[in-house]
PDB file of C-alpha atoms in Angstrom:
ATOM      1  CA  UNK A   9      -2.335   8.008 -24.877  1.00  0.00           C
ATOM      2  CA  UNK A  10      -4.643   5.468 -23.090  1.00  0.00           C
ATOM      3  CA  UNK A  11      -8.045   6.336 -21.402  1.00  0.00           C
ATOM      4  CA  UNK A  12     -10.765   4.719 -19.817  1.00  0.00           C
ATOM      5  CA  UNK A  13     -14.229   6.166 -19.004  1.00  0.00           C
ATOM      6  CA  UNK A  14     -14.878   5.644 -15.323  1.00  0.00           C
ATOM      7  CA  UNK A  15     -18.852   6.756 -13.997  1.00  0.00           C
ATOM      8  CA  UNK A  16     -19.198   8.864 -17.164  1.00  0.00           C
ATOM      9  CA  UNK A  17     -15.484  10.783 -17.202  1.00  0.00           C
ATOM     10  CA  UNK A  18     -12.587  10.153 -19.470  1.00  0.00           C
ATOM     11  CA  UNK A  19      -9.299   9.302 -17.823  1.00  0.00           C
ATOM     12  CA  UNK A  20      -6.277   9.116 -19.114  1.00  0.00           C
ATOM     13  CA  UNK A  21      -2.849   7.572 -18.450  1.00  0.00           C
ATOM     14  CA  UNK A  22      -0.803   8.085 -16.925  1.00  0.00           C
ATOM     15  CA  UNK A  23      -2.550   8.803 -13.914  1.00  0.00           C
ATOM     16  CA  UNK A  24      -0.671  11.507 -11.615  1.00  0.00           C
ATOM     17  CA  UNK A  25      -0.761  12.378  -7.960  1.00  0.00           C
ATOM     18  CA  UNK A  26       0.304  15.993  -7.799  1.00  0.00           C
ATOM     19  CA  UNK A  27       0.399  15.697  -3.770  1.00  0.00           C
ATOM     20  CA  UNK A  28      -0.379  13.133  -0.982  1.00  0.00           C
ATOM     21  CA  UNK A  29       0.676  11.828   2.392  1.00  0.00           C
ATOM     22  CA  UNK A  30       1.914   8.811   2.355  1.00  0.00           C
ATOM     23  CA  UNK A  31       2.805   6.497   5.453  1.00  0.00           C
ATOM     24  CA  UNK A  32       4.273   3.085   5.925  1.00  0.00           C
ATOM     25  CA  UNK A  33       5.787   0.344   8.051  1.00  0.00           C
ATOM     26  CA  UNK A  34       7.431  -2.673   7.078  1.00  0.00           C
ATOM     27  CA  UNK A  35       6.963  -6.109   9.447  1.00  0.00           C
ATOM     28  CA  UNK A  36       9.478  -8.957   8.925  1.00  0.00           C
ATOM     29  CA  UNK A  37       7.320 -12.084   8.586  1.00  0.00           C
ATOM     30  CA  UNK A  38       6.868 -15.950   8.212  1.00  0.00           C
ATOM     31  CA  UNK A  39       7.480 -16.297   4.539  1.00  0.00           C
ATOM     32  CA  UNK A  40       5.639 -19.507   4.256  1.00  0.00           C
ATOM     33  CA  UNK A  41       2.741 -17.900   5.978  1.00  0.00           C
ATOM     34  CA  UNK A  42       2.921 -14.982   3.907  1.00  0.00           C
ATOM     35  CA  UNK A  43       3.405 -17.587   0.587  1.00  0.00           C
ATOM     36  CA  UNK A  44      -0.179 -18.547   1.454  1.00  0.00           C
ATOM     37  CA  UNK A  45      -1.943 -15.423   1.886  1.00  0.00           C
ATOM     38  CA  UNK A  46      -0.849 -14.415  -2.226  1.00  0.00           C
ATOM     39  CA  UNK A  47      -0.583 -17.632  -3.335  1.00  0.00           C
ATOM     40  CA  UNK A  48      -3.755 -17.121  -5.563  1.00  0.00           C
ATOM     41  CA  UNK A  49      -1.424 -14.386  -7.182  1.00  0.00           C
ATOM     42  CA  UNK A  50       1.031 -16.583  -8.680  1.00  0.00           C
ATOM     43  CA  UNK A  51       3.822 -14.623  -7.433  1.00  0.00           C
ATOM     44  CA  UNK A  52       6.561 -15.438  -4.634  1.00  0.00           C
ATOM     45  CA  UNK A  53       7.590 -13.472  -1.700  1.00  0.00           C
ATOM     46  CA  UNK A  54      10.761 -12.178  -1.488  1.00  0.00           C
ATOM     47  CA  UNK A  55      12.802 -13.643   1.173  1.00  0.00           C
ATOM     48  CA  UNK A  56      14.816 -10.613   2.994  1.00  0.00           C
ATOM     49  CA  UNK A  57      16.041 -12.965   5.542  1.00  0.00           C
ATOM     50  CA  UNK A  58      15.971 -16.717   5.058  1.00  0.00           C
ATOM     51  CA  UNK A  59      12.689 -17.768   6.196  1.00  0.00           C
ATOM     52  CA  UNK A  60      11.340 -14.056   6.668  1.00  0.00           C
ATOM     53  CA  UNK A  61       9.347 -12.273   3.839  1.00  0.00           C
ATOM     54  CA  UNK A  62       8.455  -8.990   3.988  1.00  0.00           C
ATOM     55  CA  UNK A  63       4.113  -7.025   5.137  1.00  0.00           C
ATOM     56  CA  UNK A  64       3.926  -3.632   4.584  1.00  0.00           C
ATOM     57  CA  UNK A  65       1.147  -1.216   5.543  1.00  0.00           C
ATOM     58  CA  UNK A  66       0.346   1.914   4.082  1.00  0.00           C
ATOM     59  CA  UNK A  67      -2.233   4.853   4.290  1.00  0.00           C
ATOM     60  CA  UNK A  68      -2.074   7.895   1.885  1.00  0.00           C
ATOM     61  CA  UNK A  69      -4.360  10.904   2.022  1.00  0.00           C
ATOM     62  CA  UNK A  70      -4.829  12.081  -1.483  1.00  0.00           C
ATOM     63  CA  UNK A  71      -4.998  15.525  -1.758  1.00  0.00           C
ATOM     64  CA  UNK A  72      -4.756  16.561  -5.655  1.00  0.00           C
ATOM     65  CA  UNK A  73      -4.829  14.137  -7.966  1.00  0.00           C
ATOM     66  CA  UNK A  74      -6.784  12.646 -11.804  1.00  0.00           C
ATOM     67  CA  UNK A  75      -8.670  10.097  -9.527  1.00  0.00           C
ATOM     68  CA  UNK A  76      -9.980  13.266  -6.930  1.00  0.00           C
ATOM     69  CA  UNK A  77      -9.096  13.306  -3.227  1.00  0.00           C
ATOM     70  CA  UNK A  78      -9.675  10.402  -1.080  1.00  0.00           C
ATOM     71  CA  UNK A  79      -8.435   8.096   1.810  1.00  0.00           C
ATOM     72  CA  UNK A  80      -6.590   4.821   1.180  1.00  0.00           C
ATOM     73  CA  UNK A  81      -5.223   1.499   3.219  1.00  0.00           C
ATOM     74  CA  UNK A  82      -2.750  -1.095   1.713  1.00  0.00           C
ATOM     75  CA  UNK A  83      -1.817  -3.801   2.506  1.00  0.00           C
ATOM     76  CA  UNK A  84       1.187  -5.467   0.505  1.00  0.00           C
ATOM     77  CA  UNK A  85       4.189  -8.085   0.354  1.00  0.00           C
ATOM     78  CA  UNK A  86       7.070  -7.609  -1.339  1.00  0.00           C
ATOM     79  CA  UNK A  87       7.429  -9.921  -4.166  1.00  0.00           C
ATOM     80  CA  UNK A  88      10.495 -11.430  -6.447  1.00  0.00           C
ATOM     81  CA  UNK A  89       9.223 -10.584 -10.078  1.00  0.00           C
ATOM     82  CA  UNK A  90       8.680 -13.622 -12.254  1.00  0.00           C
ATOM     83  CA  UNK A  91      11.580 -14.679 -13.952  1.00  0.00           C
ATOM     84  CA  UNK A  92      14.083 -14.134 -10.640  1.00  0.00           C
ATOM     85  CA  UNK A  93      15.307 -16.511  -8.132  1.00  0.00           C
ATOM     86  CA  UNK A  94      17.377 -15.803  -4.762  1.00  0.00           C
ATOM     87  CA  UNK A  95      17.192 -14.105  -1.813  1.00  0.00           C
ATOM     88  CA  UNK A  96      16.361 -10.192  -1.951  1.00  0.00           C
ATOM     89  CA  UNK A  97      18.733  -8.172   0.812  1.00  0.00           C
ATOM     90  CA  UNK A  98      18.012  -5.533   2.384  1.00  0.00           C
ATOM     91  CA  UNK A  99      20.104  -3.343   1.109  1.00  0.00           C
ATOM     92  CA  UNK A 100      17.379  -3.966  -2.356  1.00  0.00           C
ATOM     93  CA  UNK A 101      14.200  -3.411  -0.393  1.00  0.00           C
ATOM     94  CA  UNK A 102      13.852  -0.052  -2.401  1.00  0.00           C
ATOM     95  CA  UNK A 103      13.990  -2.140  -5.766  1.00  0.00           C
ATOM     96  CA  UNK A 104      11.689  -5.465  -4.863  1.00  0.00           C
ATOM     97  CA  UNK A 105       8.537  -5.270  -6.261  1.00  0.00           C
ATOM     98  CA  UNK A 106       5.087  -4.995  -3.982  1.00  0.00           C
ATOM     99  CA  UNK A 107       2.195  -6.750  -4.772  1.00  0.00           C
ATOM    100  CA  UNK A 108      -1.076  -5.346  -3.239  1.00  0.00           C
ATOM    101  CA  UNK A 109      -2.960  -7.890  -1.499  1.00  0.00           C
ATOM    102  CA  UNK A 110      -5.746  -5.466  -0.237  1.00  0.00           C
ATOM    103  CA  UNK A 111      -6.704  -1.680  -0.806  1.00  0.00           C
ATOM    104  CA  UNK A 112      -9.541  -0.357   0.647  1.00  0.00           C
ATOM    105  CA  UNK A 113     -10.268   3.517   0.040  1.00  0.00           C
ATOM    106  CA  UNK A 114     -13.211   5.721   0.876  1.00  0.00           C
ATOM    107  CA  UNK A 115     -14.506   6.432  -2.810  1.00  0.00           C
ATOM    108  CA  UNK A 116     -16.541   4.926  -5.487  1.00  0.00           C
ATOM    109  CA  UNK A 117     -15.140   6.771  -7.936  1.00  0.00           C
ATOM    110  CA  UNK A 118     -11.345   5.882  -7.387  1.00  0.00           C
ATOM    111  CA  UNK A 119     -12.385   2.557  -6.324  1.00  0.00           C
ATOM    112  CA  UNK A 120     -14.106   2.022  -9.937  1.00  0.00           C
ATOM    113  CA  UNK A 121     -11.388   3.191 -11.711  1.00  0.00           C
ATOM    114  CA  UNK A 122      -8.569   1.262  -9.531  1.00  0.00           C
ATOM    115  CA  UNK A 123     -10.645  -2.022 -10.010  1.00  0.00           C
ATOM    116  CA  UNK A 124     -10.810  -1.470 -14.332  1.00  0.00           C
ATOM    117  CA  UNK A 125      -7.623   0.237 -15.200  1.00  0.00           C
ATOM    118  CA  UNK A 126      -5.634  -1.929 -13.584  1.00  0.00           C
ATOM    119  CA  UNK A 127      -7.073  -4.793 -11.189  1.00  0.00           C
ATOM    120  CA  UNK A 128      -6.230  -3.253  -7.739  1.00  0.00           C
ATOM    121  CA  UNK A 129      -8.362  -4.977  -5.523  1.00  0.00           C
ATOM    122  CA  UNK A 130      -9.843  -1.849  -4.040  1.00  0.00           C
ATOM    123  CA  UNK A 131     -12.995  -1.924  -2.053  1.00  0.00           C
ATOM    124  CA  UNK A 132     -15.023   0.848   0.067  1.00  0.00           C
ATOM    125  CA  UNK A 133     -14.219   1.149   3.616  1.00  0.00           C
ATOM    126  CA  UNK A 134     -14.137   3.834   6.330  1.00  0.00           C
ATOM    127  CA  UNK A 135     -10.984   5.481   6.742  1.00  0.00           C
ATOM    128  CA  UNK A 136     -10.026   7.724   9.407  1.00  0.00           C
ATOM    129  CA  UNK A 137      -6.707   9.591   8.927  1.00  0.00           C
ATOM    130  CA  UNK A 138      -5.606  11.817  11.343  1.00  0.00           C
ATOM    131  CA  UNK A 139      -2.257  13.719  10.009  1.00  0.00           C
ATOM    132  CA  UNK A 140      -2.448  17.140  11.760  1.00  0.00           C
ATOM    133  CA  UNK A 141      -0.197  15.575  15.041  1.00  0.00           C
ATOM    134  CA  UNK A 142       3.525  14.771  15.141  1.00  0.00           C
ATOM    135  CA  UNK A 143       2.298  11.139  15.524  1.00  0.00           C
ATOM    136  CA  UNK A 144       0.377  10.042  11.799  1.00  0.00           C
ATOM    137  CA  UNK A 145      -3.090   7.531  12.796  1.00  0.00           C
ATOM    138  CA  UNK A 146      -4.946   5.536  10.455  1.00  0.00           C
ATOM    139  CA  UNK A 147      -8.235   3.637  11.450  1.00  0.00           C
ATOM    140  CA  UNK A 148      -9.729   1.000   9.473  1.00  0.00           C
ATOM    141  CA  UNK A 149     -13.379  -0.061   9.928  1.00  0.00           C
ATOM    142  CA  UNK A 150     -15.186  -2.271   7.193  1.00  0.00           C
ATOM    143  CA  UNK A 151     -18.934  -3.533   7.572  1.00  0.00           C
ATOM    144  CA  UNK A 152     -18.991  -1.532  10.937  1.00  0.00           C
ATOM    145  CA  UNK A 153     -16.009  -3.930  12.242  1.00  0.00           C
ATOM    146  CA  UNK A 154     -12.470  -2.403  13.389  1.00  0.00           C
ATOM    147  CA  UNK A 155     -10.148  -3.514  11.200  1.00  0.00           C
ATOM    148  CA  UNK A 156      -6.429  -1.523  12.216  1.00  0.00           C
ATOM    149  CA  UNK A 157      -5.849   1.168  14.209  1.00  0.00           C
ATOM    150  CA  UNK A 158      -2.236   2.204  13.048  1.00  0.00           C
ATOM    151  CA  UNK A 159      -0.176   5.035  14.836  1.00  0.00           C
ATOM    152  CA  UNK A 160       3.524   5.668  13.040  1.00  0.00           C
ATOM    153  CA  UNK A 161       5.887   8.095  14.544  1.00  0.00           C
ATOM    154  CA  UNK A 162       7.706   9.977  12.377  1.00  0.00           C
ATOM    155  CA  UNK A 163      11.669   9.765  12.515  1.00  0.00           C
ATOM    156  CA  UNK A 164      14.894  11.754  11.037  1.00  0.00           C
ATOM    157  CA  UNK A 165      14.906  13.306   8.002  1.00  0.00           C
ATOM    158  CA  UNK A 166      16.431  11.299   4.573  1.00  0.00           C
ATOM    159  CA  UNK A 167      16.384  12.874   0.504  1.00  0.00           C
ATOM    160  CA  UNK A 168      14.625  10.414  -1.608  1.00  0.00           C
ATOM    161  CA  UNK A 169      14.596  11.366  -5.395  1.00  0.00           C
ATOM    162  CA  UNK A 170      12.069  10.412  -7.694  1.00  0.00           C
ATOM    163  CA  UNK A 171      12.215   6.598  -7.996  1.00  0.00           C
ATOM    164  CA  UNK A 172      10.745   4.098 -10.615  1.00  0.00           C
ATOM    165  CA  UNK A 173       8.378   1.609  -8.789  1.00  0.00           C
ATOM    166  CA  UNK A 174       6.680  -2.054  -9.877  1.00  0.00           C
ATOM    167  CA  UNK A 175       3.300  -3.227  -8.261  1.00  0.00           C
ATOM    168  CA  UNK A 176       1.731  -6.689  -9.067  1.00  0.00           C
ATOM    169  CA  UNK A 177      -2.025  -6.861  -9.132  1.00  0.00           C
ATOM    170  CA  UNK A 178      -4.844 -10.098  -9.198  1.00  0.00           C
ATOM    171  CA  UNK A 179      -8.181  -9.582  -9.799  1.00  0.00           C
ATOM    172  CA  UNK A 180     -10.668 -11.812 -11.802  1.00  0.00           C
ATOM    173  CA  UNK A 181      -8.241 -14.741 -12.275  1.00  0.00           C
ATOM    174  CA  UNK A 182      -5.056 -11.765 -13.938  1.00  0.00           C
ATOM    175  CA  UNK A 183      -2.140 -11.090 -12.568  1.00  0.00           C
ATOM    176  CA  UNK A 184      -1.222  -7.654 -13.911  1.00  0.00           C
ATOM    177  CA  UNK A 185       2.319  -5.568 -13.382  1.00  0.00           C
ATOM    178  CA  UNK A 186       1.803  -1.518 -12.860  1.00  0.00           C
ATOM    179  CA  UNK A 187       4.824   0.521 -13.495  1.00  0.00           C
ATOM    180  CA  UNK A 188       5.193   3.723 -11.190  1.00  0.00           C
ATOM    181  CA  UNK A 189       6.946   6.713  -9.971  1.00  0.00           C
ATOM    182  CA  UNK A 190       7.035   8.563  -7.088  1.00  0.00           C
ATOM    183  CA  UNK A 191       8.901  11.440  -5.756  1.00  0.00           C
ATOM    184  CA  UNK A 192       7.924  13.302  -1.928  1.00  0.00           C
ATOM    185  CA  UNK A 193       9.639  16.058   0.140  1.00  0.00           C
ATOM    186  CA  UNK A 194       9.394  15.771   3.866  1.00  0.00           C
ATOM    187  CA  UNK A 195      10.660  12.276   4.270  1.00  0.00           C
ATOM    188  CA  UNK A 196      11.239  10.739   7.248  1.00  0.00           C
ATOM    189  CA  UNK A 197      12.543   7.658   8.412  1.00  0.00           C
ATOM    190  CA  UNK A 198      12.535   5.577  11.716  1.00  0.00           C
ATOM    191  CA  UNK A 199      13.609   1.685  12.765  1.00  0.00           C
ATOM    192  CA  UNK A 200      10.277   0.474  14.371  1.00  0.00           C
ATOM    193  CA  UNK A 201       7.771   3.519  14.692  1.00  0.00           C
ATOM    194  CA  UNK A 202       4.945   1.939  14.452  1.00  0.00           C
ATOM    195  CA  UNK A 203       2.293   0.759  17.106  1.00  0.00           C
ATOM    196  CA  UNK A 204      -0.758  -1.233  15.701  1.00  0.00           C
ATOM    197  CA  UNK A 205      -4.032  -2.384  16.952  1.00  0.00           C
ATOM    198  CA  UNK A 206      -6.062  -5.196  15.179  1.00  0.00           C
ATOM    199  CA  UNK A 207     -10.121  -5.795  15.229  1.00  0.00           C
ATOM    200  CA  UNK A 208     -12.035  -8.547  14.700  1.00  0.00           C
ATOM    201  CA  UNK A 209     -12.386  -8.671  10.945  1.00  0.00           C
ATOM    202  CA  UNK A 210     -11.309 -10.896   8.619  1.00  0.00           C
ATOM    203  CA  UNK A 211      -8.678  -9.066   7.517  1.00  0.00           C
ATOM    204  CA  UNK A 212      -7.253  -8.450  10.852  1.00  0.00           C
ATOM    205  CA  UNK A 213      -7.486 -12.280  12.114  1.00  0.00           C
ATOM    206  CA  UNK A 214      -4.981 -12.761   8.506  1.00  0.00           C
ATOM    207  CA  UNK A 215      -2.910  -9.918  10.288  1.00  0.00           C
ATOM    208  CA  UNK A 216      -2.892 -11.797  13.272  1.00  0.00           C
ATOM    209  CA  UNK A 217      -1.816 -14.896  11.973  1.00  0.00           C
ATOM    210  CA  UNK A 218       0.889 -13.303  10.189  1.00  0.00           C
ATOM    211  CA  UNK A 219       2.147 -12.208  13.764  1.00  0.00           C
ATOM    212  CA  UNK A 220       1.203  -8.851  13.668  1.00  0.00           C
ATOM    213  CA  UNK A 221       0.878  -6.816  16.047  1.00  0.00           C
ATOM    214  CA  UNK A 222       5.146  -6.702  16.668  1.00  0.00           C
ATOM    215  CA  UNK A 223       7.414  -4.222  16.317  1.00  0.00           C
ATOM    216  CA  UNK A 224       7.997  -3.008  13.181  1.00  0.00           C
ATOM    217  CA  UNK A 225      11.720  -3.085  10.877  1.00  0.00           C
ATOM    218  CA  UNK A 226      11.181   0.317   9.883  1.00  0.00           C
ATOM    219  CA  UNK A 227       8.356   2.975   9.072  1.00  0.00           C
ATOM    220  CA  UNK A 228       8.308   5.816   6.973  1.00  0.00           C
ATOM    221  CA  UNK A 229       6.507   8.762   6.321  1.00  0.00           C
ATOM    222  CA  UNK A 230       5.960  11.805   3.168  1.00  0.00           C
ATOM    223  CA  UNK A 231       4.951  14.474   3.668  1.00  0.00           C
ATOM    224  CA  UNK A 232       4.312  16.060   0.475  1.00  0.00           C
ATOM    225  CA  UNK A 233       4.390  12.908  -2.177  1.00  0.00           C
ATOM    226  CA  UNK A 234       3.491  13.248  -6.399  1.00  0.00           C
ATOM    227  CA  UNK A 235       2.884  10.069  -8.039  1.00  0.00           C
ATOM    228  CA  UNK A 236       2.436   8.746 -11.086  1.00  0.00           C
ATOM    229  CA  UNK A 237       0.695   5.375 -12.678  1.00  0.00           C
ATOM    230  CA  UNK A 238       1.010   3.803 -16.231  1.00  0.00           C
ATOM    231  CA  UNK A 239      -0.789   0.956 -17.813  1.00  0.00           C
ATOM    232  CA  UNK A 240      -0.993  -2.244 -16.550  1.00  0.00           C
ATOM    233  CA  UNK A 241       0.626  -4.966 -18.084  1.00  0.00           C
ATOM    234  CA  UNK A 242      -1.325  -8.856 -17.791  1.00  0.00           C
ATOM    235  CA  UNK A 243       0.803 -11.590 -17.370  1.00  0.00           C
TER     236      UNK A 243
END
């Protein structure tokens, strides 16, 4: 079993998430615009509709967990894995790989061990979740700038089972592949959902040029999420 000593404690992997929050929405967007935000990754966007690749935004409150509790913001594009051609459909959204473009969270420690163990490009930022309401908010603010002020509403009820997932990483010049799991019990599931607000950062103006804010293709939220993360894999 593989560890890694992050600010003086051993951790090993797999990493697990015993329970979280996790929320989402999905934005249909200009896949050549979205070609050049990643294309220091390497990797290709996967086209869900000719012409249209795929931004999805995240926030998960991290409750219990081997990296503590903390606050995190994602932004990522789903992405053909290398070595496939074609068109991804819809109806294979659940399967297509996500590569994380950004991933700011609201600790050192899991910020240290994201960047090591396997090249998340996670970076300290202020995160204000506010779960308690029906409707799920997430503010963004880095350097004292607003970066996203997201509000999801939560829709009808779905199972999902555990399911196997792939993430693609870049940091320091490597692309690296993270295998996953996750598995969640109050899911919920809405077309649209989601209302967003963008700031004046950097960040935000890539948003922006992207299209964003518009109305989402679908947003989902879990309620009570486990996770888990293995070792990363450089390509």
């Amino acid at each position: 079993m593989a560890s890694h000593l992050i600010q003086g404690r051993t951790v090993s992997l797999p990493v697990r998430v015993r329970d979280a929050t996790v929320c989402s929405t999905m934005y249909p967007v200009r896949a050549d615009a979205a070609r050049a935000v990643i294309a220091y990754s390497g990797l290709d966007v996967a086209e869900v509709f000719p012409g249209k690749a795929i931004c999805t935004l995240i926030f998960v409150d991290y409750r219990d967990g081997d990296l503590d509790t903390y606050h995190e913001f994602g932004v990522a594009f789903l992405v053909r894995q290398p070595g496939t051609a074609g068109v991804v459909g819809l109806s294979d959204l659940r399967n297509a790989a996500a590569f994380i473009h950004w991933l700011p969270v609201d600790q050192s420690f899991t910020m240290e061990a994201g960047r090591s163990m396997w090249g998340f490009p996670k970076e300290l930022a202020e995160i204000d979740l506010r779960l308690s309401s029906p409707y799920k908010r997430c503010i963004v603010r880095k350097d004292g700038r607003l970066v996203i002020d997201l509000l999801l509403k939560p829709g009808f009820p779905v199972p999902r089972p555990a399911v196997p997932l792939i993430a693609y990483t870049h940091r320091d010049g490597v692309t690296r592949k993270v295998p996953a799991e996750m598995s969640g019990r109050g899911v919920r599931v809405r077309p649209g959902g989601a209302l967003v607000r963008l700031g004046n950062h950097p960040i935000a103006k890539e948003l922006s040029e992207l299209g964003l804010p518009k109305r989402a293709l679908l947003s989902t939220t879990v309620e009570r999420a486990s996770m888990s993360f293995g070792a990363a894999v450089d390509l």
